[in-house]
Coordinates of C-alpha atoms in Angstrom, one line a residue:
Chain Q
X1 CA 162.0 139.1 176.0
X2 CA 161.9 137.0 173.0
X3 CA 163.2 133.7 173.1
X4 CA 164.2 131.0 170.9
X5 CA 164.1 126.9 170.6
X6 CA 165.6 124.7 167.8
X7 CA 163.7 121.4 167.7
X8 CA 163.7 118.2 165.6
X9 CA 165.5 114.9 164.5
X10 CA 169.3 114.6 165.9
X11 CA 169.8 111.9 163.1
X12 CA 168.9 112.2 158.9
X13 CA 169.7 109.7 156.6
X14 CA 171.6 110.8 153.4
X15 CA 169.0 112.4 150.5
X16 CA 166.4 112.7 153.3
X17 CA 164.7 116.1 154.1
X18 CA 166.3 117.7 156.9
X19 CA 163.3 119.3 159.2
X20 CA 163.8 121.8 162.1
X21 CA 161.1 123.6 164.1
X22 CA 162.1 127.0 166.0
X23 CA 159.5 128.1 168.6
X24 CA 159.6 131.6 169.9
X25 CA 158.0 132.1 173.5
X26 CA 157.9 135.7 175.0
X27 CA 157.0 137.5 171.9
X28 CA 154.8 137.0 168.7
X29 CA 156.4 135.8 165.5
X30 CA 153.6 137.9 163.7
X31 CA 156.1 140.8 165.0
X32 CA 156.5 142.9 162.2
X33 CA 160.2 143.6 163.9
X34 CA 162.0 140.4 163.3
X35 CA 163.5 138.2 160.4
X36 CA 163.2 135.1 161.2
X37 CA 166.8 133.3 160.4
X38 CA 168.5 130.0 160.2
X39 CA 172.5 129.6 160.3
X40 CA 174.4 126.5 160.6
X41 CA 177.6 125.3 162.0
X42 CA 179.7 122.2 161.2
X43 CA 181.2 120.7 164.3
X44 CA 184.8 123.0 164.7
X45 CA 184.3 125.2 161.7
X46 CA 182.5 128.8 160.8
X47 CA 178.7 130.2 160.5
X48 CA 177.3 130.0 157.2
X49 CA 174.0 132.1 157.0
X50 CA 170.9 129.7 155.2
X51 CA 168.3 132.1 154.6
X52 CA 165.8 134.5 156.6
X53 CA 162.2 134.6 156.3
X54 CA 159.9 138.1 157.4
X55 CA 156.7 137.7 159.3
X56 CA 154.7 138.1 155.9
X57 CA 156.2 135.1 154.3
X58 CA 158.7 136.6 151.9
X59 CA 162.2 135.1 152.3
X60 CA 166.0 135.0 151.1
X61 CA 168.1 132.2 150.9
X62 CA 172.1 131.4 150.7
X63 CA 172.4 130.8 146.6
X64 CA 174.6 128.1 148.1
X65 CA 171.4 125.8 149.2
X66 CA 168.6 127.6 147.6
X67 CA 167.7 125.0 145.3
X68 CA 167.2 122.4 148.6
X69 CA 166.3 125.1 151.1
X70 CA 162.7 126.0 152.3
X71 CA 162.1 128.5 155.4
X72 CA 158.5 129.1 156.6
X73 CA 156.7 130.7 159.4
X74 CA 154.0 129.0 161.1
X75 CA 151.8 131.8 163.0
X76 CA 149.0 129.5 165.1
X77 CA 152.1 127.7 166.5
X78 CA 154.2 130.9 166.9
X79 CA 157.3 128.6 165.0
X80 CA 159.2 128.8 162.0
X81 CA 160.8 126.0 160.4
X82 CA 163.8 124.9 158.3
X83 CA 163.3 122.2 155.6
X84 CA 166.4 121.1 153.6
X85 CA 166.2 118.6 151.0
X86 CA 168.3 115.8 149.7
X87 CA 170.8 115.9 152.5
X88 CA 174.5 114.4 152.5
X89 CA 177.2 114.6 155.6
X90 CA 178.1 117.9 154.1
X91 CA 174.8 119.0 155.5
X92 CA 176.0 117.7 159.1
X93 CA 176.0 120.2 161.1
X94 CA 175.0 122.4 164.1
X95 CA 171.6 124.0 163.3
X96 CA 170.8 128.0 164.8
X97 CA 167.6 129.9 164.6
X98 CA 168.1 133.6 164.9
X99 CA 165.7 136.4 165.4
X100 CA 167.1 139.9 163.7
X101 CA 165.7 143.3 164.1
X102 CA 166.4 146.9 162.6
X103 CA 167.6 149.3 164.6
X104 CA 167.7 153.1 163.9
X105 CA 171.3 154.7 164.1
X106 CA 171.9 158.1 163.2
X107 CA 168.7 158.5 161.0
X108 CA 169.5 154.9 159.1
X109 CA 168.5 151.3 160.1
X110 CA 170.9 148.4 160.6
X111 CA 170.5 144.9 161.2
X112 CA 171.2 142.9 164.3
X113 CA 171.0 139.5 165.1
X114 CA 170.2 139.8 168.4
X115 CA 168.4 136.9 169.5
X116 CA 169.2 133.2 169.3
X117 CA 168.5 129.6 170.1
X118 CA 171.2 127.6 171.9
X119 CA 171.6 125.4 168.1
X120 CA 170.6 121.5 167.7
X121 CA 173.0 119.3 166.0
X122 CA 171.5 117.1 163.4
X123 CA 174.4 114.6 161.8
X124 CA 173.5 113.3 158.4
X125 CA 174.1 109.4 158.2
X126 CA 172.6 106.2 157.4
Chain N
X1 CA 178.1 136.5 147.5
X2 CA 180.4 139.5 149.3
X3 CA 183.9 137.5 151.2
X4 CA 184.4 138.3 154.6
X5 CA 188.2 138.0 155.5
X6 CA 189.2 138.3 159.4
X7 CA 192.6 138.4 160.6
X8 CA 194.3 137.2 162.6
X9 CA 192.6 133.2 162.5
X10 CA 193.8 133.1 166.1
X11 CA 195.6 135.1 168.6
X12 CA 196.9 134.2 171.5
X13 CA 196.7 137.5 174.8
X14 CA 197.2 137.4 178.2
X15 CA 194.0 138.7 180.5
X16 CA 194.5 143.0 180.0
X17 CA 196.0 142.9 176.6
X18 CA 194.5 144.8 174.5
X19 CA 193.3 142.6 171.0
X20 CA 192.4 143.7 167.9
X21 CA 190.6 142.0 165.1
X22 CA 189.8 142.7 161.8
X23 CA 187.9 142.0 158.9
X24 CA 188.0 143.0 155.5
X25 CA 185.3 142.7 152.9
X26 CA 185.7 141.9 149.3
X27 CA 183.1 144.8 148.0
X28 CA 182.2 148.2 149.9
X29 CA 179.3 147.4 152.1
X30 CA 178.8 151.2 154.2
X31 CA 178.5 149.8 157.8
X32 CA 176.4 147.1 157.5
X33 CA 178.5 144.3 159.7
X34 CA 177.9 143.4 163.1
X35 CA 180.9 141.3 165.7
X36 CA 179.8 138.4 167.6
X37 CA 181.3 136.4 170.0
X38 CA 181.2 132.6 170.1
X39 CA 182.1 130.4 173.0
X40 CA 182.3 126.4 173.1
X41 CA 179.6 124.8 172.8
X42 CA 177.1 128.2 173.2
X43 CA 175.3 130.4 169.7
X44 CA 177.1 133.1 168.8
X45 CA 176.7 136.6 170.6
X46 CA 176.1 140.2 169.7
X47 CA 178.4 142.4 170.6
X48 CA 178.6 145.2 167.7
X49 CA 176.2 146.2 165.5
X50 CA 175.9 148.8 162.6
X51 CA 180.0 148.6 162.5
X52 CA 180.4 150.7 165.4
X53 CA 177.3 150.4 168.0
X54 CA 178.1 148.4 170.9
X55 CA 175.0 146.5 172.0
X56 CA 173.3 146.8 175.0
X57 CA 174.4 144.9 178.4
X58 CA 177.7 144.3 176.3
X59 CA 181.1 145.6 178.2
X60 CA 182.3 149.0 177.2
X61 CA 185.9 147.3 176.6
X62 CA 184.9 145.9 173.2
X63 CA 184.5 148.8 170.7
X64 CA 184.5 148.8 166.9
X65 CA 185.0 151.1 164.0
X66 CA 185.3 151.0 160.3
X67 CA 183.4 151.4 157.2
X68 CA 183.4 150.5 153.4
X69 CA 185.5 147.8 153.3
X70 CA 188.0 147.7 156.2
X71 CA 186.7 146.9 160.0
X72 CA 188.3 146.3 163.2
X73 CA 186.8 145.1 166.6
X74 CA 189.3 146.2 169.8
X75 CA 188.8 145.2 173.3
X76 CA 190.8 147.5 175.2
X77 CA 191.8 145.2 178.0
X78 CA 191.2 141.7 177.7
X79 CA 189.4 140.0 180.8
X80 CA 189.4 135.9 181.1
X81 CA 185.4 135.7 180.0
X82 CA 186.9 136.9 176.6
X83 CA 188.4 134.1 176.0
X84 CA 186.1 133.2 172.5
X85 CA 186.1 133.0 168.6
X86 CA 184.7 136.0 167.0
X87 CA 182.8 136.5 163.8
X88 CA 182.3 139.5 161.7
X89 CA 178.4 139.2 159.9
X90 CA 177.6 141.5 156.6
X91 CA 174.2 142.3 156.0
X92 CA 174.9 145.3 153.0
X93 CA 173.4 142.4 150.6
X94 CA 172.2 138.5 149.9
X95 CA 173.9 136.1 151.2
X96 CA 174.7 137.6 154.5
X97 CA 178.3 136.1 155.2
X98 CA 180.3 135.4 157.9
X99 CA 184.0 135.7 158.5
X100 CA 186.0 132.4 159.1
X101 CA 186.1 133.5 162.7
X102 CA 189.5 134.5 165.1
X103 CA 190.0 132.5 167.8
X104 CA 191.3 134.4 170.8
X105 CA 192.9 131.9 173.2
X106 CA 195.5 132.3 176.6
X107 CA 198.8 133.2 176.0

């Protein structure tokens, strides 16, 4: 069963670049089942969805952050990463990386998110 | 980007209530949305998927329904390890968004 890891700096200082690591253990990330996703919390508030990336490279991002926002998949590490530039304490937040598969449902696929880390918080401050 | 509006923000049940939730999108998206379930400090949860198919190991008291633009998550009696926010997730297009989350608390 595939599992999931968030590593990386608890602490950023303002227009740094924010870097988080995601291993996956029981399961290759060269899986041609999963997107590979990020989503982020800030502390008592909602989940905003940051982007996805397949196991061939391609990826989508939020419009919100796609001009800061770079998702990448490391296969001799079995990781994927999160790197989001020129950060401020909006970007403060608890970090998620998410594994979603399609499923087939009455002769159509639909997406899950079925798999996650527990989340690391990173605060933004100098 | 598609809105995602649930309602109620929070509710407040006693343990075998039955609690209904719902969220409405701002554009048709067929019956791409899954429900997930959040508790303190823990990732969110699947518990839905494909508006209506409950996920495996999941309890058969939380069912779901809807399509297009109107969707409701029920759970029929509601048992003290409900106790959670939960979060309906679009996936019909880019970005995938959330709703703001109803918080389910003890009455």
């Amino acid at each position: 069963q595939v599992q999931l890891q968030e590593s990386g700096p608890g602490l950023v200082k303002p227009s740094q670049t924010l870097s988080l690591t995601c291993t996956v253990s029981g399961g290759s990330i060269r899986s041609d089942v999963y997107y590979w996703t990020w989503i982020r919390q800030p502390a008592g508030k909602g989940l905003e969805w940051i982007g996805r990336v397949y196991t061939s490279g391609s990826t989508s991002y939020n419009p919100s952050l796609k001009s800061r926002v770079t998702i990448s998949v490391d296969t001799s590490k079995n990781q994927f990463s999160l790197k989001l530039s020129s950060v401020t304490a909006a970007d403060t937040a608890t970090y998620y990386c998410a594994g979603g598969d399609y499923v087939l449902v009455n002769g159509a696929y639909f997406y899950r998110v079925d798999v996650w880390g527990q989340g690391t918080t990173v605060t933004v401050s100098s | 980007a598609i809105q995602m509006t649930q309602s109620p923000s929070s509710l407040s049940a006693s343990v075998g209530d039955r609690v209904t939730i719902t969220c409405r999108a701002s554009q048709g998206i067929r019956n791409d949305l899954g429900w997930y379930q959040q508790k303190p400090g823990k990732a969110p949860k699947l518990l839905i998927y494909a508006a209506s198919s409950l996920q495996s190991g999941v309890p058969s008291r939380f069912s779901a329904s809807g399509s297009g633009t109107d969707f409701t998550l029920t759970i029929s009696s509601l048992q003290p390890e409900d106790y959670a926010t939960y979060y309906c997730l679009q996936d019909y297009n880019y970005p995938h968004t959330f709703g703001q989350g109803t918080k389910v608390d003890f009455k």
